[in-house]
PDB file of C-alpha atoms and ligand atoms in Angstrom:
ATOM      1  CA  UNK U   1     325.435  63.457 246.308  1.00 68.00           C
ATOM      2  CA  UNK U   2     324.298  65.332 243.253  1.00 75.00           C
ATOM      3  CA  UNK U   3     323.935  68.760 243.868  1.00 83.00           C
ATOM      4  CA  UNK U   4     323.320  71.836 241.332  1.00 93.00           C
ATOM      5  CA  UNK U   5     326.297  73.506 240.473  1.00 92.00           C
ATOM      6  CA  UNK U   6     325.232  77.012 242.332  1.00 91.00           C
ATOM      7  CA  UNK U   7     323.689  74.544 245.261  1.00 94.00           C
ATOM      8  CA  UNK U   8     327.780  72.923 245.353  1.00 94.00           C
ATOM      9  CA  UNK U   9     328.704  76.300 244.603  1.00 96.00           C
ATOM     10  CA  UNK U  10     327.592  77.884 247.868  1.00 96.00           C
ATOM     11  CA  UNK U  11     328.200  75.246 249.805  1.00 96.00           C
ATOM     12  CA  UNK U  12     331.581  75.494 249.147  1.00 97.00           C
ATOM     13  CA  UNK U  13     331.469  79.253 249.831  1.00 98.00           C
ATOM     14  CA  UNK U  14     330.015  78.506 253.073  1.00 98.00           C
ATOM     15  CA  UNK U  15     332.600  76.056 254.710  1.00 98.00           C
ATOM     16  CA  UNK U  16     335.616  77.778 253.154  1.00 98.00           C
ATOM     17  CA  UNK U  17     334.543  80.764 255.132  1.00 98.00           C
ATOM     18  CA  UNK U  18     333.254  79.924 258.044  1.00 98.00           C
ATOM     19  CA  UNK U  19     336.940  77.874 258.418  1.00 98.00           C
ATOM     20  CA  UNK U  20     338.423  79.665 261.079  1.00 98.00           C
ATOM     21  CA  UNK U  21     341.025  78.843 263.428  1.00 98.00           C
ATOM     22  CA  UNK U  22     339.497  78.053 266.873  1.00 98.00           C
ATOM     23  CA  UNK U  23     340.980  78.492 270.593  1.00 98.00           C
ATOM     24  CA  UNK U  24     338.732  77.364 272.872  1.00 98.00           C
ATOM     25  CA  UNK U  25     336.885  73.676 272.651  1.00 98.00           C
ATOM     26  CA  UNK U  26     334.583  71.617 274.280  1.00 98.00           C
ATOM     27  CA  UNK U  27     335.708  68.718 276.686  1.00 98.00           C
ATOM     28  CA  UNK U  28     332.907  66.591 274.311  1.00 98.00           C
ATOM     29  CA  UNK U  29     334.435  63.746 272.151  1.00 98.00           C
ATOM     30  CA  UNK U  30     333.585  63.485 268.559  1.00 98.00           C
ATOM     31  CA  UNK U  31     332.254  59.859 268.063  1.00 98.00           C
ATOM     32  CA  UNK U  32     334.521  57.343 266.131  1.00 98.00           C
ATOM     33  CA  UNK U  33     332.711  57.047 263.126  1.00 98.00           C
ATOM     34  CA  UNK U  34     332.360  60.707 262.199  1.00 98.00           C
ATOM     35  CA  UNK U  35     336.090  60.727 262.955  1.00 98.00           C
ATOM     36  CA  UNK U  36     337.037  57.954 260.639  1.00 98.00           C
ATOM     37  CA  UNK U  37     334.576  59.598 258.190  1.00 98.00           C
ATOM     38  CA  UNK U  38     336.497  63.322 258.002  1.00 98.00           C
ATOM     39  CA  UNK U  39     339.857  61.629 257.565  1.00 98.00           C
ATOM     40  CA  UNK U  40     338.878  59.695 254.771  1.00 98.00           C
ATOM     41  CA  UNK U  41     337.501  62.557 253.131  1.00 98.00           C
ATOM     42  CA  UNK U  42     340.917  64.788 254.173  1.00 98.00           C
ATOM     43  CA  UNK U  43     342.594  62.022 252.281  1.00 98.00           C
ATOM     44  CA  UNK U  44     341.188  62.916 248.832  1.00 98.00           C
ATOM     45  CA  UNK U  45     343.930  65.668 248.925  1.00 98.00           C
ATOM     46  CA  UNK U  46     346.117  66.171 246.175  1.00 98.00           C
ATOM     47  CA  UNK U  47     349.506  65.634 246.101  1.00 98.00           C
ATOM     48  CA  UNK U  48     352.866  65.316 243.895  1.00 98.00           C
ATOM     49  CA  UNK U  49     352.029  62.067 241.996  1.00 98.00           C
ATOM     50  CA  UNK U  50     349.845  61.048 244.093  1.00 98.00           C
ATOM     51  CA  UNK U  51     352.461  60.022 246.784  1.00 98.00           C
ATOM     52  CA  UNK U  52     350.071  60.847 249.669  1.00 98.00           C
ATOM     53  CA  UNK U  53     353.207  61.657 251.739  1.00 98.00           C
ATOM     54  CA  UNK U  54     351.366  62.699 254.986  1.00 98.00           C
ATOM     55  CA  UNK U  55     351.590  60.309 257.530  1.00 98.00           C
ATOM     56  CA  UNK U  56     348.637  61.201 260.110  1.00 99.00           C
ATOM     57  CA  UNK U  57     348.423  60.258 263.573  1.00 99.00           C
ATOM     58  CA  UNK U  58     345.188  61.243 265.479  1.00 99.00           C
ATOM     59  CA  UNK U  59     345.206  60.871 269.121  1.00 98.00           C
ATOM     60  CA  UNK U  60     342.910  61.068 271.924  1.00 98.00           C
ATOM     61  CA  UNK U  61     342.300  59.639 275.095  1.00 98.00           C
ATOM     62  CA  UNK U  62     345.206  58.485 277.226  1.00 98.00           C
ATOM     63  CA  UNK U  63     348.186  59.554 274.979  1.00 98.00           C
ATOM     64  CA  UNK U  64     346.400  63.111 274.202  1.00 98.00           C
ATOM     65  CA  UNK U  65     346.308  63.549 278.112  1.00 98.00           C
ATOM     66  CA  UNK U  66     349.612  62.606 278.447  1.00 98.00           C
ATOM     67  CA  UNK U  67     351.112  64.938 275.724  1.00 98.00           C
ATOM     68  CA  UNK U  68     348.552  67.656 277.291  1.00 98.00           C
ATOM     69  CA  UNK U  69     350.899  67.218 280.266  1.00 98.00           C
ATOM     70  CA  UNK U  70     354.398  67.100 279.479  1.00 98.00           C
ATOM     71  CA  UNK U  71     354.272  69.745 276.454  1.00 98.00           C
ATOM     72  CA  UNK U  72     353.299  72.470 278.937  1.00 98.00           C
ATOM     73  CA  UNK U  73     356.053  71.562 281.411  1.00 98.00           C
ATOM     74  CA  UNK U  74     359.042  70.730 278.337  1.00 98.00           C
ATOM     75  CA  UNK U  75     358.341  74.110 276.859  1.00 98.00           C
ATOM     76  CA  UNK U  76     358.807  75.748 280.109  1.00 96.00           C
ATOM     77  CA  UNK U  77     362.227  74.121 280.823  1.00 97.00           C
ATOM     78  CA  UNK U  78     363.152  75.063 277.022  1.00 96.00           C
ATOM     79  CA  UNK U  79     363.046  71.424 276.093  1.00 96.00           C
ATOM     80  CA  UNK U  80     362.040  71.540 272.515  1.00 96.00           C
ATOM     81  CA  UNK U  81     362.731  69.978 269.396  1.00 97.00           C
ATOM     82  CA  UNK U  82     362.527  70.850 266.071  1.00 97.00           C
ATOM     83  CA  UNK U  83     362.734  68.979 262.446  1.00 98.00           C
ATOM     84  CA  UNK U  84     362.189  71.867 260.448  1.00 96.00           C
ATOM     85  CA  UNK U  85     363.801  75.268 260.744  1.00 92.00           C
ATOM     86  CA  UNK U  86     361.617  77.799 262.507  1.00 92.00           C
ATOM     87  CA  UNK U  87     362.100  81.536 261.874  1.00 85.00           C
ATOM     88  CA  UNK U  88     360.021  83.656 263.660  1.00 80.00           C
ATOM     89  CA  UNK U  89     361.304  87.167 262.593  1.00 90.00           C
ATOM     90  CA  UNK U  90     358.746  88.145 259.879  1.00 95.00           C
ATOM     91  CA  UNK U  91     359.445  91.524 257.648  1.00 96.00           C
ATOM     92  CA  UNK U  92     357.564  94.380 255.676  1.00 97.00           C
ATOM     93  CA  UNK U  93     353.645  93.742 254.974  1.00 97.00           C
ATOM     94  CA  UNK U  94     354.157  89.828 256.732  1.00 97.00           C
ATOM     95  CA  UNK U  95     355.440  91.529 259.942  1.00 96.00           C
ATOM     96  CA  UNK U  96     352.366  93.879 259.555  1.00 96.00           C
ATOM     97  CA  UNK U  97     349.614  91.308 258.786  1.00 97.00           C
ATOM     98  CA  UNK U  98     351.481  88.823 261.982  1.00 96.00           C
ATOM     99  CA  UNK U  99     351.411  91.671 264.445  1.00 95.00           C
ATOM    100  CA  UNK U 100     347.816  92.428 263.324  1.00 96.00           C
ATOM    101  CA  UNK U 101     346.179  88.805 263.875  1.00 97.00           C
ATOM    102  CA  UNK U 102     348.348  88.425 267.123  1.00 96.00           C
ATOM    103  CA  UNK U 103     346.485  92.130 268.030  1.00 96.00           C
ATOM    104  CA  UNK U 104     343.293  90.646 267.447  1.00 96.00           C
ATOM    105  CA  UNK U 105     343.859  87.657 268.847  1.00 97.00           C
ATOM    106  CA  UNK U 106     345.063  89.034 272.178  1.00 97.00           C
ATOM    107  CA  UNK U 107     342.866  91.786 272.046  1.00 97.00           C
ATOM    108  CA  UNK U 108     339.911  88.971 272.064  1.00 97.00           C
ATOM    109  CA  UNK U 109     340.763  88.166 275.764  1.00 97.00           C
ATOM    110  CA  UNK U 110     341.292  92.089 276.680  1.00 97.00           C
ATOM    111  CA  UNK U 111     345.530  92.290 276.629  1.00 97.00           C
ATOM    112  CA  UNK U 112     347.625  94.396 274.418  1.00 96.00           C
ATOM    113  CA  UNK U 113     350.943  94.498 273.259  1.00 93.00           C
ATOM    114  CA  UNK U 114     352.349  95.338 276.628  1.00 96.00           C
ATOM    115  CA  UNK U 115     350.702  92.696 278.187  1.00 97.00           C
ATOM    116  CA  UNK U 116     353.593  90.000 277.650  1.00 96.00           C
ATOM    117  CA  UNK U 117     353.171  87.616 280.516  1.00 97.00           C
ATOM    118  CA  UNK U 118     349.414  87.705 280.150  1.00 97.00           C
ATOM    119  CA  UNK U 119     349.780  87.214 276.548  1.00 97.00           C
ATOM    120  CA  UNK U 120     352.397  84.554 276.950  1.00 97.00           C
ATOM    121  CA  UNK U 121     350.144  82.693 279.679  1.00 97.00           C
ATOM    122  CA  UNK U 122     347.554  82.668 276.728  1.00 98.00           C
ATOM    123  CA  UNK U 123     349.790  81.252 274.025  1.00 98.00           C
ATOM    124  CA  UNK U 124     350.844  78.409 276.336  1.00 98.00           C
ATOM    125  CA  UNK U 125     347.029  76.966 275.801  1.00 98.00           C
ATOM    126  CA  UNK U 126     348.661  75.342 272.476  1.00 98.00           C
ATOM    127  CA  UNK U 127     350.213  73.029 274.558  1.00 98.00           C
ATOM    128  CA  UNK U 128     346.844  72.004 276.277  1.00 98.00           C
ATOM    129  CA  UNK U 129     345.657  72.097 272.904  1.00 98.00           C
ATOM    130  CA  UNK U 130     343.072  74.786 273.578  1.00 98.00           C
ATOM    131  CA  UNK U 131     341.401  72.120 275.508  1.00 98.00           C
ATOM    132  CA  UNK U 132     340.566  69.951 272.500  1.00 99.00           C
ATOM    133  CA  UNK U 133     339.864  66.374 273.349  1.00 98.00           C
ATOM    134  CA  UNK U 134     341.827  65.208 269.471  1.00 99.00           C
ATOM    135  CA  UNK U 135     344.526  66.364 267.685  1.00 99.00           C
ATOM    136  CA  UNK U 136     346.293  65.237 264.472  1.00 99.00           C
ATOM    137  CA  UNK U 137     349.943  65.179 264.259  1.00 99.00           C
ATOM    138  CA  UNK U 138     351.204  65.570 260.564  1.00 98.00           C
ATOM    139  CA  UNK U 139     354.595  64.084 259.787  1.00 98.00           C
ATOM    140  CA  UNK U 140     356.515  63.734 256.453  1.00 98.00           C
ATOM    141  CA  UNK U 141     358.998  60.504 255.767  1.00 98.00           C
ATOM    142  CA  UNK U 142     362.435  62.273 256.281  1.00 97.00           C
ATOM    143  CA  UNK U 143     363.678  61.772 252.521  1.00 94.00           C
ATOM    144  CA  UNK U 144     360.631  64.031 251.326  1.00 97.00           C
ATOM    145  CA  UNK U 145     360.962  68.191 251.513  1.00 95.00           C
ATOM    146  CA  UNK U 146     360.087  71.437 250.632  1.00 96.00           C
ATOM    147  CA  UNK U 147     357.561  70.486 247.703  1.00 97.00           C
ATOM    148  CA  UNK U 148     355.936  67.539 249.471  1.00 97.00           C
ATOM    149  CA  UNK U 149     355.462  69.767 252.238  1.00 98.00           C
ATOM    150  CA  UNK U 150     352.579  71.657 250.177  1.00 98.00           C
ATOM    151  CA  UNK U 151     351.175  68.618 249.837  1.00 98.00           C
ATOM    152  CA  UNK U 152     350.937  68.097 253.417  1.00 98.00           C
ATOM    153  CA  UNK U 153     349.314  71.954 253.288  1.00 98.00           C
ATOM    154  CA  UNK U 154     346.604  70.726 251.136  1.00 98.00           C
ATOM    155  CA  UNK U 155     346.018  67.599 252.896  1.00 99.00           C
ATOM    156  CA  UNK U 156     345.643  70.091 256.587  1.00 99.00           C
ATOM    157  CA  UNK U 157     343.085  72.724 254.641  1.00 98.00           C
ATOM    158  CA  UNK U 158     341.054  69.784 253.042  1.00 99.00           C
ATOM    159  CA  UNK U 159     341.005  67.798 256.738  1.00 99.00           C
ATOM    160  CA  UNK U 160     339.755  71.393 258.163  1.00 99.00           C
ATOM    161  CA  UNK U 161     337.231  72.187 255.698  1.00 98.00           C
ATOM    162  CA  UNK U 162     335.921  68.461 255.962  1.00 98.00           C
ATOM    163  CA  UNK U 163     335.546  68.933 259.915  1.00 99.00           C
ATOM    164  CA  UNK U 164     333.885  72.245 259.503  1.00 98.00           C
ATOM    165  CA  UNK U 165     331.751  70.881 257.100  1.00 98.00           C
ATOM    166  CA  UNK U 166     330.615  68.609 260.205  1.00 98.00           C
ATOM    167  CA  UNK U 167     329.909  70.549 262.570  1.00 98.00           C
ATOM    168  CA  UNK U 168     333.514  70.639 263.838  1.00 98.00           C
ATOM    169  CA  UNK U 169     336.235  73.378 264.905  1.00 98.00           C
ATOM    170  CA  UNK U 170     339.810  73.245 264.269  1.00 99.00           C
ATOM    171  CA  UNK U 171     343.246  74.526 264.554  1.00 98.00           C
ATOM    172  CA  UNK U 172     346.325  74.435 262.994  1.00 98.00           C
ATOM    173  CA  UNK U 173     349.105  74.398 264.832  1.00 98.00           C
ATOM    174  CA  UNK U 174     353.155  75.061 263.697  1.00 98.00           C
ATOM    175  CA  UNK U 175     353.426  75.565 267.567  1.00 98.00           C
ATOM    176  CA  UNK U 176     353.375  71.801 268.311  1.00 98.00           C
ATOM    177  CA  UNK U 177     356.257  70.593 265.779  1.00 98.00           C
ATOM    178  CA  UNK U 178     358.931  71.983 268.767  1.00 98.00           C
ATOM    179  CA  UNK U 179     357.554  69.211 270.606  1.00 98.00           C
ATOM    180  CA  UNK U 180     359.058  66.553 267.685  1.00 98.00           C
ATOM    181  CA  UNK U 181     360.671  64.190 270.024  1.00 98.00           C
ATOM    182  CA  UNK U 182     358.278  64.325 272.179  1.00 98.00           C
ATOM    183  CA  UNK U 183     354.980  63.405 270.206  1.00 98.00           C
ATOM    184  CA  UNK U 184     357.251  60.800 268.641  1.00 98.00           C
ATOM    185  CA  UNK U 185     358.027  59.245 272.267  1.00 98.00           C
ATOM    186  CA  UNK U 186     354.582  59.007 273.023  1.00 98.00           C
ATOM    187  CA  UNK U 187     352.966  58.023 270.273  1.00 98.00           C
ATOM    188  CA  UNK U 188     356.156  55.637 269.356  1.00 98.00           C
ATOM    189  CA  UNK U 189     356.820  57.121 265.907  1.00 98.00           C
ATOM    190  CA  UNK U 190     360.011  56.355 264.093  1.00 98.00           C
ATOM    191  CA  UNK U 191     362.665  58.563 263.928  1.00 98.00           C
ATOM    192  CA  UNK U 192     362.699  58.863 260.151  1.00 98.00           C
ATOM    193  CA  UNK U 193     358.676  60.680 260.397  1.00 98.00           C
ATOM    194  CA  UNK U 194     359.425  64.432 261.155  1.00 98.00           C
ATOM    195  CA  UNK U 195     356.531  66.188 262.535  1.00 98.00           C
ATOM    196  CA  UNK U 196     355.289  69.555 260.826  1.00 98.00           C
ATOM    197  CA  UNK U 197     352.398  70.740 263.171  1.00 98.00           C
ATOM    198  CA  UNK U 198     349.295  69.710 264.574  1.00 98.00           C
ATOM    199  CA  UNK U 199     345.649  70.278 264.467  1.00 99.00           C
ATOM    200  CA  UNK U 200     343.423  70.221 267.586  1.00 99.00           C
ATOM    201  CA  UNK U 201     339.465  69.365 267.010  1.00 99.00           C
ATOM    202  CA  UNK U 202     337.128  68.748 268.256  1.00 99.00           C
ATOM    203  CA  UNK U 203     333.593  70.782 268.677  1.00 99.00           C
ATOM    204  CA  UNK U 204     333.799  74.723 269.928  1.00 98.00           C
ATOM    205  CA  UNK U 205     333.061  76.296 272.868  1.00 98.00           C
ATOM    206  CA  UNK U 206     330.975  79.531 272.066  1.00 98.00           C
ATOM    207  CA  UNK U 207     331.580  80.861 275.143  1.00 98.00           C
ATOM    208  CA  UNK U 208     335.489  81.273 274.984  1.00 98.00           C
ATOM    209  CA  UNK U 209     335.961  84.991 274.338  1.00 98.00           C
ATOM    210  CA  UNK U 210     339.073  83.895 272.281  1.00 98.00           C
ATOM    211  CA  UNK U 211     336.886  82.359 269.868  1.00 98.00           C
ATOM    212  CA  UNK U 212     335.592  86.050 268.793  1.00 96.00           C
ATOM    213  CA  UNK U 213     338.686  86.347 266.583  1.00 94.00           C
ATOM    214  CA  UNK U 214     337.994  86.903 262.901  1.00 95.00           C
ATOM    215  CA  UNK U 215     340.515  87.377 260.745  1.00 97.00           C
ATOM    216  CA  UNK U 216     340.546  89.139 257.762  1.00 95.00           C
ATOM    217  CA  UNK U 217     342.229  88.818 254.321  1.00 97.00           C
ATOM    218  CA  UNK U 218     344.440  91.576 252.298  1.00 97.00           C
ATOM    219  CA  UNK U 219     343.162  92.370 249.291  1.00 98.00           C
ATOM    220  CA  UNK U 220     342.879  90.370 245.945  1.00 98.00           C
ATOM    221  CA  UNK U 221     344.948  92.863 244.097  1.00 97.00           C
ATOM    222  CA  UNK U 222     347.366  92.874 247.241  1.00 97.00           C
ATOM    223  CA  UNK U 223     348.429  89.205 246.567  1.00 98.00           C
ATOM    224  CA  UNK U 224     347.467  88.007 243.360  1.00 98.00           C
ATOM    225  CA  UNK U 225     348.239  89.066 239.471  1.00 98.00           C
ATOM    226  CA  UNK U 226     345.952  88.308 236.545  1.00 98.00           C
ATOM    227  CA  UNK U 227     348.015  88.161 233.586  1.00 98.00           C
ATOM    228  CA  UNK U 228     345.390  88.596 230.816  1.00 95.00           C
ATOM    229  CA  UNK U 229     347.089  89.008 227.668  1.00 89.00           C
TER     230      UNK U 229
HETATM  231  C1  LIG V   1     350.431  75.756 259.301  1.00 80.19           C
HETATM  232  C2  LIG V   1     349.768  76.683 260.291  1.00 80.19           C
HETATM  233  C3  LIG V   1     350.265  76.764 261.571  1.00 80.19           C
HETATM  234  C4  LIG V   1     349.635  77.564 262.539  1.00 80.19           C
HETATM  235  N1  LIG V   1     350.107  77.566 263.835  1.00 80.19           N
HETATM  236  C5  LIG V   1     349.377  78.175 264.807  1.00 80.19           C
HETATM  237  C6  LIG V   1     349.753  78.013 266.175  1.00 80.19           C
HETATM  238  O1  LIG V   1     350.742  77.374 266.512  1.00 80.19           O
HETATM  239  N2  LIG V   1     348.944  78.565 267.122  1.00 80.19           N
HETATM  240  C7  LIG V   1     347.821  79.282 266.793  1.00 80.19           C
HETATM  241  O2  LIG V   1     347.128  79.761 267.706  1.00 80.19           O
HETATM  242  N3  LIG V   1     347.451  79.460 265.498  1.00 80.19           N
HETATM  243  C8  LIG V   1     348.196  78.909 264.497  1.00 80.19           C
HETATM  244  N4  LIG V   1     347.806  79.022 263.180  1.00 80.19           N
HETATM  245  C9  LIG V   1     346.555  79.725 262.857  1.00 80.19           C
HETATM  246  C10 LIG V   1     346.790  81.058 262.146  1.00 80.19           C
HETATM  247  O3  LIG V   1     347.129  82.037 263.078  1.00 80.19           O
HETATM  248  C11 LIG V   1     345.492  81.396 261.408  1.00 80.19           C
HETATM  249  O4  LIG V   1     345.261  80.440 260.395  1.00 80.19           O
HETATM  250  C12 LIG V   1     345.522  82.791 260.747  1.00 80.19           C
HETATM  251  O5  LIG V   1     345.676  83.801 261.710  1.00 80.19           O
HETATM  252  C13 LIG V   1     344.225  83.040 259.949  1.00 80.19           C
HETATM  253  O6  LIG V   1     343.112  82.933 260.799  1.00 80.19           O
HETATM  254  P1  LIG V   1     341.942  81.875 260.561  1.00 80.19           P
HETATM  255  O7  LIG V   1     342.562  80.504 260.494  1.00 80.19           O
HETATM  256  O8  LIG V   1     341.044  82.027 261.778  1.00 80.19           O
HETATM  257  O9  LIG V   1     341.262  82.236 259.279  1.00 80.19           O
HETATM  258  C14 LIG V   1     348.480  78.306 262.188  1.00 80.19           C
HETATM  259  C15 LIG V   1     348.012  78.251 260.865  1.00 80.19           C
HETATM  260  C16 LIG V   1     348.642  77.450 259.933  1.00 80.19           C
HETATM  261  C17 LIG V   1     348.092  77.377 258.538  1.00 80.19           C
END
């Protein structure tokens, strides 16, 4: 492809913003070669010298349906597992900015703060993956860490631009990495992969009020310095 640069340009403005994470899909499968086609794409990622760490398993059919079934019921008998630390007690402006996208959120299906069991019965739709008919599990060889981790970051927003770029909805998802031992079971990955989170695809379903969420972005100035001189 050999576009202009303000053609490549907006193009790129385009699928970076209309990125957004999406909780409500389609029962429709996404055909195999499109599939294949998105990964590939996901995997020109950069990474720490080129090591490539993440190690991507993307499931559907059978095992999906399976996983769809026993994550629900394990994280209602508190039967989780973790490889990496979770700590959910943000502070200052990230408290603020958390609270606000979980008010929006919420607020897309009509419950507020009070509403915890409502808002809890929502949440649990991770673990039906919002009804997606794929996911991709992202897992890290256990002797890499904190800086091969970002690489695994770049590798997620480059797989999620690449499906929106298709015609196809996404979302990330820390929520499934307490399901470690779990996913591994299933999908009979070694014990020395440690799962970070998943992303469920597939195509969206417009008519999901959740899907209304939009998200917006502090300020330039409120995250970023320019050091000119
Ligand atoms: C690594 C990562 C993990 C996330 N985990 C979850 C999750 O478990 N459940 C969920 O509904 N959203 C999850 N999100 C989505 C964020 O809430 C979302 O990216 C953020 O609110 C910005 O909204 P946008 O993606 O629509 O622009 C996650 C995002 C990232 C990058």
């Amino acid at each position: 492809m050999n576009l202009e640069q303000a053609t490549l340009a907006e193009c790129f403005e385009a699928v970076v913003t209309q990125r957004r994470s999406v909780r409500g899909f389609k029962k429709q499968v996404v055909g195999q070669a499109l599939i294949q086609h998105v990964f590939s794409i996901a995997g020109r990622a950069p990474s720490n010298c080129n090591t490539q760490p993440w190690a991507v398993h993307v499931v559907s059919g059978g095992k999906l349906e399976r996983l769809r079934d026993i994550l629900p019921v394990n994280t209602m008998r508190g039967m989780t597992t973790l490889d990496y630390p979770y700590e959910p007690k943000y502070h200052g402006i990230y408290q603020e900015r958390q609270f606000d996208a979980a008010n929006q959120m919420y607020g897309a299906v009509g419950l507020e703060r009070k509403d915890k069991e409502q808002r809890m019965e929502v949440f649990m739709r991770n673990y039906r993956f919002f009804g997606a008919p794929h996911v991709a599990f992202l897992f890290l060889p256990e002797h890499f860490g904190l800086r091969e981790a970002a690489d695994i970051g770049m590798y997620a927003q480059t797989l999620m631009l690449a499906l929106t770029a298709h015609g196809l909805a996404s979302c990330p998802q820390t929520s499934l990495g307490f399901h470690a031992d779990a996913v591994r079971e299933v999908l009979e990955v070694d014990a020395s992969y440690k799962l970070l989170f998943g992303i469920s695809f597939g195509y969206e379903d417009i008519d999901d009020p959740i899907n209304n969420t939009r998200m917006g972005r502090a300020e330039l100035s409120e995250t970023t310095v320019f050091h000119d001189q």
